[in-house]
Tab-separated table of C-alpha atoms in Angstrom:
chain	number	residue	atom	x	y	z
A	1471	MET	CA	128.948	102.529	98.983
A	1472	GLY	CA	130.299	106.083	98.794
A	1473	SER	CA	130.071	108.903	101.323
A	1474	ILE	CA	126.582	109.847	102.623
A	1475	THR	CA	125.075	113.287	101.772
A	1476	THR	CA	121.866	114.977	102.389
A	1477	ILE	CA	119.494	116.258	99.743
A	1478	SER	CA	116.486	118.603	100.297
A	1479	VAL	CA	113.076	117.634	98.817
A	1480	SER	CA	109.533	118.579	99.620
A	1481	SER	CA	107.568	116.628	102.116
A	1482	ASP	CA	105.329	115.650	98.999
A	1483	THR	CA	108.506	114.134	97.223
A	1484	LYS	CA	109.707	112.384	100.283
A	1485	GLU	CA	106.056	110.826	100.325
A	1486	MET	CA	106.186	109.872	96.714
A	1487	LEU	CA	109.475	108.280	97.209
A	1488	ARG	CA	108.312	106.456	100.161
A	1489	SER	CA	105.404	105.045	98.352
A	1490	ALA	CA	107.499	103.994	95.397
A	1491	GLY	CA	109.496	101.800	97.473
A	1492	LYS	CA	108.820	98.598	99.373
A	1493	GLU	CA	108.854	98.348	103.134
A	1494	GLY	CA	112.224	98.533	104.533
A	1495	GLU	CA	113.911	100.024	101.495
A	1496	SER	CA	116.232	102.961	102.084
A	1497	TYR	CA	115.563	106.096	99.982
A	1498	ASP	CA	118.921	105.575	98.409
A	1499	THR	CA	117.785	102.180	97.028
A	1500	ILE	CA	114.449	103.554	95.973
A	1501	ILE	CA	116.099	106.640	94.083
A	1502	ARG	CA	118.729	104.234	92.254
A	1503	LYS	CA	115.807	101.868	91.172
A	1504	LEU	CA	113.990	104.953	89.714
A	1505	LEU	CA	117.188	106.037	87.943
A	1506	SER	CA	117.923	102.673	86.660
A	1507	GLU	CA	114.206	102.664	85.133
A	1508	VAL	CA	114.920	106.139	83.579
A	1509	ASN	CA	118.163	105.078	81.996
A	1510	TRP	CA	116.465	101.887	80.577
A	1511	LYS	CA	113.684	103.927	79.227
A	1512	ASN	CA	115.868	106.450	77.564
A	1513	LEU	CA	118.056	103.714	75.998
A	1514	ASN	CA	114.908	101.923	74.764
A	1515	GLU	CA	113.759	105.207	73.058
A	1516	ARG	CA	117.203	105.629	71.452
A	1517	TRP	CA	117.153	101.815	70.024
A	1518	ASN	CA	113.604	102.626	68.856
A	1519	THR	CA	114.686	105.783	67.122
A	1520	ILE	CA	117.546	104.066	65.501
A	1521	LEU	CA	115.261	101.164	64.432
A	1522	GLU	CA	112.864	103.527	62.870
A	1523	THR	CA	115.140	105.929	61.085
A	1524	GLU	CA	118.046	103.955	60.040
A	1525	GLU	CA	118.446	101.496	57.003
A	1526	PHE	CA	119.843	97.994	57.984
A	1527	LEU	CA	121.504	95.632	55.481
A	1528	PRO	CA	121.264	91.826	56.187
A	1529	LEU	CA	124.754	90.468	57.187
A	1530	ASP	CA	125.179	88.410	54.094
A	1531	ALA	CA	124.767	91.368	51.832
A	1532	LEU	CA	127.880	92.993	53.480
């Protein structure tokens, strides 16, 4: 794990983070899980855009 730092968030945001996690999870773990979900969502959106807008050829046609 890297060095530790402090970030400022509002009390409301802190409560939202706490409620997003499971009992005993650190805020670092909760934030990492949320960021991972965002990254997967973004990747999924990119894949879907490619599938909707690109033309694909069967491998045997190459």
